[in-house]
Amino acid sequence: MLPYLTQARAPLTREVTVLNEWGDVNTVSIPAERALTVYVDKRELVTLMTLGAQPELLVLGFLRNQRLVQSVQEIESITVDWDVGAAAVKTRQGISDIEARTAKRVVTTGCGQGSVFGDLMAQVDRLVLPAATLTQQQLYGIVNAIRLQETTYKSSGSVHGCALFRGEEMLVFVEDVGRHNAIDTIAGWMWLQSDEAMSGQDKVFYTTGRLTSEMVIKSAQMGVPIVVSRSGITQMGHDVAQRLGLCAIGRATNKRFLCYSGAERLLLQPELAGARLQAVA
């Protein structure tokens, strides 16, 4: 064991208020998402997005998997401070050639490494989303269109899918090994279209993956004010969506969904949701 390893702990979930398909207001738990900037011998190395359950072990494993350290004995201490979102790693003798070994970074397909988090967050306050709404009927149309779409996921799994809609019309569908690759591909497609097509004002972004802060920010950067996911949302994704006034809808399958933020953009039609599930006595 390391001679000095803090056991920093932070809440793993948070309660938020949501709106469901019948217009009911409920409270659900969403997972935390935190930016943890790793410093090695006072040199900034990387920012990791994490739930924060065992940050010291995360940092230790990252250093090992990046082959920056060969033995745990090279590490003197790892100290995590959630007040500033930082993990300070102190090595015994330094890491040889660390500048050269970390100069060329490759953005991998991993979903948890916030390689561009700092740059994205710096842009949040400059983003202004257009006025736009989505009806519950259109939302159901989007979910159904995704259900009918022929996908690599259906035949082989192991990929994420993203799509851009105008109302219920699917404009483009992209799959990739990482959801960030998929949304970036859609952003590239929008950029090549005419000014009208590139505008996100009447668009809805759909993803099979969870709505993390990066996914929410990227959607907003594309000018798309409404995002839909068949998965959930993270705490930081929720915070950013509220900050931007972005409508974030998750757990969207069949006729079920939860609206986590921007409910004023969703025009409810609860009669389309069908009968409520009856509790078994």
PDB file of C-alpha atoms in Angstrom:
ATOM      1  CA  MET A   1       0.000   0.000   0.000  1.00  0.00           C
ATOM      2  CA  LEU A   2       1.068   3.570  -0.514  1.00  0.00           C
ATOM      3  CA  PRO A   3       2.417   5.215   2.614  1.00  0.00           C
ATOM      4  CA  TYR A   4       0.038   8.122   2.072  1.00  0.00           C
ATOM      5  CA  LEU A   5      -3.200   7.639   0.172  1.00  0.00           C
ATOM      6  CA  THR A   6      -6.141   9.850   1.033  1.00  0.00           C
ATOM      7  CA  GLN A   7      -9.597   8.351   1.044  1.00  0.00           C
ATOM      8  CA  ALA A   8     -11.444  11.305  -0.450  1.00  0.00           C
ATOM      9  CA  ARG A   9     -15.161  10.726  -0.655  1.00  0.00           C
ATOM     10  CA  ALA A  10     -17.942  12.690  -2.263  1.00  0.00           C
ATOM     11  CA  PRO A  11     -21.655  11.958  -2.797  1.00  0.00           C
ATOM     12  CA  LEU A  12     -22.124   9.579  -5.714  1.00  0.00           C
ATOM     13  CA  THR A  13     -25.688  10.625  -6.534  1.00  0.00           C
ATOM     14  CA  ARG A  14     -27.975  13.632  -6.289  1.00  0.00           C
ATOM     15  CA  GLU A  15     -31.740  13.975  -6.173  1.00  0.00           C
ATOM     16  CA  VAL A  16     -33.316  16.040  -8.966  1.00  0.00           C
ATOM     17  CA  THR A  17     -36.862  16.880  -9.981  1.00  0.00           C
ATOM     18  CA  VAL A  18     -38.116  15.480 -13.290  1.00  0.00           C
ATOM     19  CA  LEU A  19     -41.264  15.537 -15.389  1.00  0.00           C
ATOM     20  CA  ASN A  20     -42.594  12.252 -16.758  1.00  0.00           C
ATOM     21  CA  GLU A  21     -44.773  11.369 -19.742  1.00  0.00           C
ATOM     22  CA  TRP A  22     -47.996  12.041 -17.810  1.00  0.00           C
ATOM     23  CA  GLY A  23     -46.825  15.427 -16.583  1.00  0.00           C
ATOM     24  CA  ASP A  24     -46.156  14.172 -13.066  1.00  0.00           C
ATOM     25  CA  VAL A  25     -43.358  15.800 -11.104  1.00  0.00           C
ATOM     26  CA  ASN A  26     -41.145  13.214  -9.409  1.00  0.00           C
ATOM     27  CA  THR A  27     -37.767  13.000  -7.752  1.00  0.00           C
ATOM     28  CA  VAL A  28     -35.067  10.657  -9.074  1.00  0.00           C
ATOM     29  CA  SER A  29     -31.402  10.036  -8.387  1.00  0.00           C
ATOM     30  CA  ILE A  30     -28.771  10.874 -10.990  1.00  0.00           C
ATOM     31  CA  PRO A  31     -25.089   9.891 -10.834  1.00  0.00           C
ATOM     32  CA  ALA A  32     -22.394  12.398 -10.038  1.00  0.00           C
ATOM     33  CA  GLU A  33     -19.950  13.506 -12.710  1.00  0.00           C
ATOM     34  CA  ARG A  34     -16.863  15.368 -11.593  1.00  0.00           C
ATOM     35  CA  ALA A  35     -13.817  16.794 -13.269  1.00  0.00           C
ATOM     36  CA  LEU A  36     -10.645  15.587 -11.566  1.00  0.00           C
ATOM     37  CA  THR A  37      -7.462  17.269 -12.782  1.00  0.00           C
ATOM     38  CA  VAL A  38      -4.389  15.144 -12.161  1.00  0.00           C
ATOM     39  CA  TYR A  39      -1.115  16.805 -11.248  1.00  0.00           C
ATOM     40  CA  VAL A  40       2.093  14.776 -11.146  1.00  0.00           C
ATOM     41  CA  ASP A  41       4.867  16.464  -9.187  1.00  0.00           C
ATOM     42  CA  LYS A  42       3.002  19.789  -9.598  1.00  0.00           C
ATOM     43  CA  ARG A  43       2.755  19.332 -13.382  1.00  0.00           C
ATOM     44  CA  GLU A  44      -0.782  19.243 -14.828  1.00  0.00           C
ATOM     45  CA  LEU A  45      -1.276  15.983 -16.669  1.00  0.00           C
ATOM     46  CA  VAL A  46      -4.914  15.372 -17.607  1.00  0.00           C
ATOM     47  CA  THR A  47      -8.497  15.991 -16.559  1.00  0.00           C
ATOM     48  CA  LEU A  48     -10.561  12.864 -15.951  1.00  0.00           C
ATOM     49  CA  MET A  49     -14.343  12.786 -15.729  1.00  0.00           C
ATOM     50  CA  THR A  50     -15.337  10.485 -12.902  1.00  0.00           C
ATOM     51  CA  LEU A  51     -18.087   9.394 -10.574  1.00  0.00           C
ATOM     52  CA  GLY A  52     -15.612   9.966  -7.800  1.00  0.00           C
ATOM     53  CA  ALA A  53     -16.086   6.691  -5.938  1.00  0.00           C
ATOM     54  CA  GLN A  54     -12.384   5.795  -5.602  1.00  0.00           C
ATOM     55  CA  PRO A  55     -10.418   8.671  -7.125  1.00  0.00           C
ATOM     56  CA  GLU A  56      -7.023   7.681  -5.754  1.00  0.00           C
ATOM     57  CA  LEU A  57      -7.241   4.232  -7.292  1.00  0.00           C
ATOM     58  CA  LEU A  58      -8.488   5.783 -10.552  1.00  0.00           C
ATOM     59  CA  VAL A  59      -5.416   8.019 -10.704  1.00  0.00           C
ATOM     60  CA  LEU A  60      -3.085   5.183  -9.799  1.00  0.00           C
ATOM     61  CA  GLY A  61      -4.586   2.935 -12.471  1.00  0.00           C
ATOM     62  CA  PHE A  62      -4.455   5.726 -15.063  1.00  0.00           C
ATOM     63  CA  LEU A  63      -0.735   6.219 -14.440  1.00  0.00           C
ATOM     64  CA  ARG A  64      -0.166   2.503 -14.767  1.00  0.00           C
ATOM     65  CA  ASN A  65      -2.246   2.057 -17.938  1.00  0.00           C
ATOM     66  CA  GLN A  66      -0.534   5.058 -19.533  1.00  0.00           C
ATOM     67  CA  ARG A  67       2.774   3.366 -18.652  1.00  0.00           C
ATOM     68  CA  LEU A  68       4.016   6.435 -16.844  1.00  0.00           C
ATOM     69  CA  VAL A  69       4.969   4.410 -13.782  1.00  0.00           C
ATOM     70  CA  GLN A  70       6.234   0.853 -13.637  1.00  0.00           C
ATOM     71  CA  SER A  71       5.748   0.141  -9.937  1.00  0.00           C
ATOM     72  CA  VAL A  72       3.468   1.399  -7.199  1.00  0.00           C
ATOM     73  CA  GLN A  73       6.589   1.969  -5.157  1.00  0.00           C
ATOM     74  CA  GLU A  74       7.426   4.895  -7.455  1.00  0.00           C
ATOM     75  CA  ILE A  75       4.474   6.795  -5.964  1.00  0.00           C
ATOM     76  CA  GLU A  76       4.961   8.497  -2.625  1.00  0.00           C
ATOM     77  CA  SER A  77       1.437   9.847  -2.208  1.00  0.00           C
ATOM     78  CA  ILE A  78      -1.854  10.669  -3.941  1.00  0.00           C
ATOM     79  CA  THR A  79      -3.953  13.426  -2.395  1.00  0.00           C
ATOM     80  CA  VAL A  80      -7.426  14.269  -3.664  1.00  0.00           C
ATOM     81  CA  ASP A  81      -9.125  17.590  -2.920  1.00  0.00           C
ATOM     82  CA  TRP A  82     -12.703  17.755  -4.174  1.00  0.00           C
ATOM     83  CA  ASP A  83     -13.005  21.439  -3.235  1.00  0.00           C
ATOM     84  CA  VAL A  84     -10.748  22.262  -6.172  1.00  0.00           C
ATOM     85  CA  GLY A  85     -11.280  19.043  -8.161  1.00  0.00           C
ATOM     86  CA  ALA A  86      -7.643  18.040  -8.151  1.00  0.00           C
ATOM     87  CA  ALA A  87      -5.520  14.983  -7.452  1.00  0.00           C
ATOM     88  CA  ALA A  88      -1.899  15.687  -6.519  1.00  0.00           C
ATOM     89  CA  VAL A  89       0.499  12.845  -7.205  1.00  0.00           C
ATOM     90  CA  LYS A  90       3.929  12.978  -5.625  1.00  0.00           C
ATOM     91  CA  THR A  91       6.505  10.555  -6.942  1.00  0.00           C
ATOM     92  CA  ARG A  92       9.680   9.508  -5.169  1.00  0.00           C
ATOM     93  CA  GLN A  93      12.138  10.328  -7.943  1.00  0.00           C
ATOM     94  CA  GLY A  94      10.050  11.972 -10.648  1.00  0.00           C
ATOM     95  CA  ILE A  95       8.984  10.458 -13.972  1.00  0.00           C
ATOM     96  CA  SER A  96      11.730  10.497 -16.540  1.00  0.00           C
ATOM     97  CA  ASP A  97      10.966  12.311 -19.811  1.00  0.00           C
ATOM     98  CA  ILE A  98       7.378  13.005 -18.713  1.00  0.00           C
ATOM     99  CA  GLU A  99       7.118  16.003 -21.061  1.00  0.00           C
ATOM    100  CA  ALA A 100       8.029  13.958 -24.101  1.00  0.00           C
ATOM    101  CA  ARG A 101       5.983  10.965 -23.024  1.00  0.00           C
ATOM    102  CA  THR A 102       2.823  13.057 -22.599  1.00  0.00           C
ATOM    103  CA  ALA A 103       3.348  15.576 -25.401  1.00  0.00           C
ATOM    104  CA  LYS A 104       1.493  13.515 -28.010  1.00  0.00           C
ATOM    105  CA  ARG A 105      -1.934  12.648 -26.702  1.00  0.00           C
ATOM    106  CA  VAL A 106      -4.437  10.470 -28.492  1.00  0.00           C
ATOM    107  CA  VAL A 107      -8.135  10.921 -27.728  1.00  0.00           C
ATOM    108  CA  THR A 108      -9.352   7.371 -27.242  1.00  0.00           C
ATOM    109  CA  THR A 109     -12.816   5.887 -27.617  1.00  0.00           C
ATOM    110  CA  GLY A 110     -13.241   5.818 -23.839  1.00  0.00           C
ATOM    111  CA  CYS A 111     -16.330   7.526 -22.495  1.00  0.00           C
ATOM    112  CA  GLY A 112     -14.956   8.739 -19.180  1.00  0.00           C
ATOM    113  CA  GLN A 113     -11.847  10.729 -20.019  1.00  0.00           C
ATOM    114  CA  GLY A 114     -12.592  14.428 -20.269  1.00  0.00           C
ATOM    115  CA  SER A 115      -9.744  15.302 -22.597  1.00  0.00           C
ATOM    116  CA  VAL A 116     -11.399  18.530 -23.752  1.00  0.00           C
ATOM    117  CA  PHE A 117     -13.462  19.301 -20.673  1.00  0.00           C
ATOM    118  CA  GLY A 118     -11.679  22.526 -19.719  1.00  0.00           C
ATOM    119  CA  ASP A 119     -12.002  24.064 -23.159  1.00  0.00           C
ATOM    120  CA  LEU A 120     -15.672  23.159 -23.377  1.00  0.00           C
ATOM    121  CA  MET A 121     -16.590  24.558 -19.956  1.00  0.00           C
ATOM    122  CA  ALA A 122     -14.853  27.823 -20.816  1.00  0.00           C
ATOM    123  CA  GLN A 123     -17.369  28.339 -23.635  1.00  0.00           C
ATOM    124  CA  VAL A 124     -20.570  27.626 -21.702  1.00  0.00           C
ATOM    125  CA  ASP A 125     -21.409  31.177 -20.651  1.00  0.00           C
ATOM    126  CA  ARG A 126     -21.054  32.387 -24.231  1.00  0.00           C
ATOM    127  CA  LEU A 127     -23.687  30.012 -25.575  1.00  0.00           C
ATOM    128  CA  VAL A 128     -27.213  31.290 -26.210  1.00  0.00           C
ATOM    129  CA  LEU A 129     -29.732  28.716 -27.357  1.00  0.00           C
ATOM    130  CA  PRO A 130     -32.578  29.594 -29.735  1.00  0.00           C
ATOM    131  CA  ALA A 131     -36.234  29.343 -28.796  1.00  0.00           C
ATOM    132  CA  ALA A 132     -37.592  25.929 -29.759  1.00  0.00           C
ATOM    133  CA  THR A 133     -40.177  23.419 -28.593  1.00  0.00           C
ATOM    134  CA  LEU A 134     -40.891  19.732 -29.051  1.00  0.00           C
ATOM    135  CA  THR A 135     -44.284  18.063 -28.731  1.00  0.00           C
ATOM    136  CA  GLN A 136     -44.722  14.769 -26.974  1.00  0.00           C
ATOM    137  CA  GLN A 137     -45.978  13.300 -30.240  1.00  0.00           C
ATOM    138  CA  GLN A 138     -42.779  14.379 -32.002  1.00  0.00           C
ATOM    139  CA  LEU A 139     -40.727  12.868 -29.187  1.00  0.00           C
ATOM    140  CA  TYR A 140     -42.491   9.542 -29.652  1.00  0.00           C
ATOM    141  CA  GLY A 141     -41.862   9.818 -33.389  1.00  0.00           C
ATOM    142  CA  ILE A 142     -38.133  10.276 -32.752  1.00  0.00           C
ATOM    143  CA  VAL A 143     -37.973   7.273 -30.441  1.00  0.00           C
ATOM    144  CA  ASN A 144     -39.849   5.152 -32.975  1.00  0.00           C
ATOM    145  CA  ALA A 145     -37.601   6.272 -35.833  1.00  0.00           C
ATOM    146  CA  ILE A 146     -34.561   5.153 -33.860  1.00  0.00           C
ATOM    147  CA  ARG A 147     -36.257   1.842 -33.117  1.00  0.00           C
ATOM    148  CA  LEU A 148     -36.819   1.200 -36.829  1.00  0.00           C
ATOM    149  CA  GLN A 149     -33.369   2.361 -37.930  1.00  0.00           C
ATOM    150  CA  GLU A 150     -31.080  -0.361 -39.233  1.00  0.00           C
ATOM    151  CA  THR A 151     -27.967  -0.142 -37.109  1.00  0.00           C
ATOM    152  CA  THR A 152     -24.603  -1.734 -36.509  1.00  0.00           C
ATOM    153  CA  TYR A 153     -25.665  -2.003 -32.885  1.00  0.00           C
ATOM    154  CA  LYS A 154     -28.500  -4.367 -33.813  1.00  0.00           C
ATOM    155  CA  SER A 155     -26.191  -6.651 -35.764  1.00  0.00           C
ATOM    156  CA  SER A 156     -23.059  -6.540 -33.658  1.00  0.00           C
ATOM    157  CA  GLY A 157     -23.482  -4.285 -30.615  1.00  0.00           C
ATOM    158  CA  SER A 158     -20.601  -2.391 -29.007  1.00  0.00           C
ATOM    159  CA  VAL A 159     -21.260   0.999 -30.631  1.00  0.00           C
ATOM    160  CA  HIS A 160     -23.078   4.232 -29.831  1.00  0.00           C
ATOM    161  CA  GLY A 161     -25.602   5.872 -32.122  1.00  0.00           C
ATOM    162  CA  CYS A 162     -26.474   9.551 -32.507  1.00  0.00           C
ATOM    163  CA  ALA A 163     -28.948  11.281 -34.777  1.00  0.00           C
ATOM    164  CA  LEU A 164     -30.157  14.728 -35.717  1.00  0.00           C
ATOM    165  CA  PHE A 165     -33.867  15.345 -36.229  1.00  0.00           C
ATOM    166  CA  ARG A 166     -36.055  18.122 -37.533  1.00  0.00           C
ATOM    167  CA  GLY A 167     -39.312  17.332 -35.796  1.00  0.00           C
ATOM    168  CA  GLU A 168     -39.818  13.625 -36.445  1.00  0.00           C
ATOM    169  CA  GLU A 169     -37.676  13.688 -39.600  1.00  0.00           C
ATOM    170  CA  MET A 170     -34.277  12.050 -39.189  1.00  0.00           C
ATOM    171  CA  LEU A 171     -31.705  14.159 -41.042  1.00  0.00           C
ATOM    172  CA  VAL A 172     -28.605  12.119 -40.293  1.00  0.00           C
ATOM    173  CA  PHE A 173     -27.721   9.035 -38.237  1.00  0.00           C
ATOM    174  CA  VAL A 174     -24.191   8.165 -37.159  1.00  0.00           C
ATOM    175  CA  GLU A 175     -22.704   5.251 -35.246  1.00  0.00           C
ATOM    176  CA  ASP A 176     -19.212   5.033 -33.833  1.00  0.00           C
ATOM    177  CA  VAL A 177     -17.293   3.234 -31.126  1.00  0.00           C
ATOM    178  CA  GLY A 178     -17.638   6.315 -28.914  1.00  0.00           C
ATOM    179  CA  ARG A 179     -20.600   8.643 -28.587  1.00  0.00           C
ATOM    180  CA  HIS A 180     -18.305  11.693 -28.715  1.00  0.00           C
ATOM    181  CA  ASN A 181     -17.075  10.588 -32.133  1.00  0.00           C
ATOM    182  CA  ALA A 182     -20.682  10.250 -33.266  1.00  0.00           C
ATOM    183  CA  ILE A 183     -21.755  13.710 -32.116  1.00  0.00           C
ATOM    184  CA  ASP A 184     -18.620  15.276 -33.608  1.00  0.00           C
ATOM    185  CA  THR A 185     -19.452  13.609 -36.935  1.00  0.00           C
ATOM    186  CA  ILE A 186     -22.931  15.136 -36.843  1.00  0.00           C
ATOM    187  CA  ALA A 187     -21.442  18.546 -36.030  1.00  0.00           C
ATOM    188  CA  GLY A 188     -19.203  18.157 -39.086  1.00  0.00           C
ATOM    189  CA  TRP A 189     -22.183  17.225 -41.246  1.00  0.00           C
ATOM    190  CA  MET A 190     -24.095  20.306 -40.050  1.00  0.00           C
ATOM    191  CA  TRP A 191     -21.150  22.529 -40.873  1.00  0.00           C
ATOM    192  CA  LEU A 192     -21.131  21.374 -44.475  1.00  0.00           C
ATOM    193  CA  GLN A 193     -24.814  22.110 -45.018  1.00  0.00           C
ATOM    194  CA  SER A 194     -26.448  25.374 -45.979  1.00  0.00           C
ATOM    195  CA  ASP A 195     -26.889  28.042 -43.317  1.00  0.00           C
ATOM    196  CA  GLU A 196     -30.512  26.995 -42.794  1.00  0.00           C
ATOM    197  CA  ALA A 197     -29.631  23.326 -42.373  1.00  0.00           C
ATOM    198  CA  MET A 198     -26.723  24.159 -40.115  1.00  0.00           C
ATOM    199  CA  SER A 199     -28.932  26.112 -37.725  1.00  0.00           C
ATOM    200  CA  GLY A 200     -29.906  24.074 -34.699  1.00  0.00           C
ATOM    201  CA  GLN A 201     -33.016  26.099 -33.963  1.00  0.00           C
ATOM    202  CA  ASP A 202     -35.488  23.518 -35.226  1.00  0.00           C
ATOM    203  CA  LYS A 203     -33.330  20.484 -34.513  1.00  0.00           C
ATOM    204  CA  VAL A 204     -33.324  17.752 -31.875  1.00  0.00           C
ATOM    205  CA  PHE A 205     -30.225  15.741 -31.044  1.00  0.00           C
ATOM    206  CA  TYR A 206     -30.639  12.082 -30.073  1.00  0.00           C
ATOM    207  CA  THR A 207     -28.054   9.795 -28.512  1.00  0.00           C
ATOM    208  CA  THR A 208     -28.095   6.246 -27.230  1.00  0.00           C
ATOM    209  CA  GLY A 209     -25.523   7.204 -24.595  1.00  0.00           C
ATOM    210  CA  ARG A 210     -25.893   9.046 -21.327  1.00  0.00           C
ATOM    211  CA  LEU A 211     -26.037  12.834 -21.242  1.00  0.00           C
ATOM    212  CA  THR A 212     -22.739  13.853 -19.685  1.00  0.00           C
ATOM    213  CA  SER A 213     -21.582  17.455 -19.439  1.00  0.00           C
ATOM    214  CA  GLU A 214     -19.531  17.101 -22.619  1.00  0.00           C
ATOM    215  CA  MET A 215     -22.478  15.758 -24.610  1.00  0.00           C
ATOM    216  CA  VAL A 216     -24.747  18.558 -23.364  1.00  0.00           C
ATOM    217  CA  ILE A 217     -22.156  21.251 -24.128  1.00  0.00           C
ATOM    218  CA  LYS A 218     -21.418  19.877 -27.586  1.00  0.00           C
ATOM    219  CA  SER A 219     -25.135  19.838 -28.404  1.00  0.00           C
ATOM    220  CA  ALA A 220     -25.409  23.445 -27.265  1.00  0.00           C
ATOM    221  CA  GLN A 221     -22.355  24.420 -29.318  1.00  0.00           C
ATOM    222  CA  MET A 222     -24.166  23.005 -32.336  1.00  0.00           C
ATOM    223  CA  GLY A 223     -27.050  25.332 -31.478  1.00  0.00           C
ATOM    224  CA  VAL A 224     -29.390  22.422 -30.715  1.00  0.00           C
ATOM    225  CA  PRO A 225     -31.580  23.282 -27.704  1.00  0.00           C
ATOM    226  CA  ILE A 226     -33.246  19.878 -27.211  1.00  0.00           C
ATOM    227  CA  VAL A 227     -31.469  16.579 -26.565  1.00  0.00           C
ATOM    228  CA  VAL A 228     -32.989  13.128 -26.131  1.00  0.00           C
ATOM    229  CA  SER A 229     -31.315  10.002 -24.796  1.00  0.00           C
ATOM    230  CA  ARG A 230     -32.440   6.460 -24.143  1.00  0.00           C
ATOM    231  CA  SER A 231     -30.060   6.568 -21.179  1.00  0.00           C
ATOM    232  CA  GLY A 232     -29.920   8.974 -18.239  1.00  0.00           C
ATOM    233  CA  ILE A 233     -28.053  12.135 -17.329  1.00  0.00           C
ATOM    234  CA  THR A 234     -25.157  12.871 -15.004  1.00  0.00           C
ATOM    235  CA  GLN A 235     -25.099  15.504 -12.293  1.00  0.00           C
ATOM    236  CA  MET A 236     -22.808  17.811 -14.244  1.00  0.00           C
ATOM    237  CA  GLY A 237     -24.761  17.226 -17.432  1.00  0.00           C
ATOM    238  CA  HIS A 238     -27.886  18.252 -15.527  1.00  0.00           C
ATOM    239  CA  ASP A 239     -26.204  21.341 -14.079  1.00  0.00           C
ATOM    240  CA  VAL A 240     -24.994  22.496 -17.498  1.00  0.00           C
ATOM    241  CA  ALA A 241     -28.367  21.823 -19.148  1.00  0.00           C
ATOM    242  CA  GLN A 242     -30.134  23.938 -16.523  1.00  0.00           C
ATOM    243  CA  ARG A 243     -27.527  26.665 -16.851  1.00  0.00           C
ATOM    244  CA  LEU A 244     -28.095  26.808 -20.615  1.00  0.00           C
ATOM    245  CA  GLY A 245     -31.868  26.387 -20.553  1.00  0.00           C
ATOM    246  CA  LEU A 246     -31.452  23.252 -22.647  1.00  0.00           C
ATOM    247  CA  CYS A 247     -34.227  20.658 -22.672  1.00  0.00           C
ATOM    248  CA  ALA A 248     -32.692  17.326 -21.649  1.00  0.00           C
ATOM    249  CA  ILE A 249     -34.921  14.264 -21.985  1.00  0.00           C
ATOM    250  CA  GLY A 250     -33.680  10.872 -20.868  1.00  0.00           C
ATOM    251  CA  ARG A 251     -34.862   7.301 -20.342  1.00  0.00           C
ATOM    252  CA  ALA A 252     -36.756   7.697 -23.604  1.00  0.00           C
ATOM    253  CA  THR A 253     -38.005   4.261 -24.612  1.00  0.00           C
ATOM    254  CA  ASN A 254     -41.377   3.380 -26.101  1.00  0.00           C
ATOM    255  CA  LYS A 255     -43.710   5.923 -24.508  1.00  0.00           C
ATOM    256  CA  ARG A 256     -41.750   6.463 -21.318  1.00  0.00           C
ATOM    257  CA  PHE A 257     -39.353   9.339 -20.653  1.00  0.00           C
ATOM    258  CA  LEU A 258     -38.090  11.729 -17.996  1.00  0.00           C
ATOM    259  CA  CYS A 259     -37.560  15.425 -18.704  1.00  0.00           C
ATOM    260  CA  TYR A 260     -34.634  16.515 -16.524  1.00  0.00           C
ATOM    261  CA  SER A 261     -34.420  20.178 -17.529  1.00  0.00           C
ATOM    262  CA  GLY A 262     -35.943  22.771 -19.842  1.00  0.00           C
ATOM    263  CA  ALA A 263     -39.462  21.393 -19.389  1.00  0.00           C
ATOM    264  CA  GLU A 264     -40.867  24.628 -20.817  1.00  0.00           C
ATOM    265  CA  ARG A 265     -39.625  23.487 -24.232  1.00  0.00           C
ATOM    266  CA  LEU A 266     -41.590  20.220 -24.050  1.00  0.00           C
ATOM    267  CA  LEU A 267     -45.252  20.475 -25.034  1.00  0.00           C
ATOM    268  CA  LEU A 268     -46.874  17.668 -23.077  1.00  0.00           C
ATOM    269  CA  GLN A 269     -49.669  15.522 -24.479  1.00  0.00           C
ATOM    270  CA  PRO A 270     -50.179  13.087 -21.587  1.00  0.00           C
ATOM    271  CA  GLU A 271     -53.131  11.421 -23.313  1.00  0.00           C
ATOM    272  CA  LEU A 272     -50.596   9.856 -25.708  1.00  0.00           C
ATOM    273  CA  ALA A 273     -48.750   8.107 -22.883  1.00  0.00           C
ATOM    274  CA  GLY A 274     -51.376   5.417 -22.458  1.00  0.00           C
ATOM    275  CA  ALA A 275     -52.655   3.907 -19.270  1.00  0.00           C
ATOM    276  CA  ARG A 276     -50.630   4.280 -16.117  1.00  0.00           C
ATOM    277  CA  LEU A 277     -49.010   1.183 -14.721  1.00  0.00           C
ATOM    278  CA  GLN A 278     -50.984  -0.168 -11.798  1.00  0.00           C
ATOM    279  CA  ALA A 279     -49.122  -1.148  -8.669  1.00  0.00           C
ATOM    280  CA  VAL A 280     -49.415  -4.832  -7.791  1.00  0.00           C
ATOM    281  CA  ALA A 281     -51.047  -5.296  -4.407  1.00  0.00           C
TER     282      ALA A 281
END
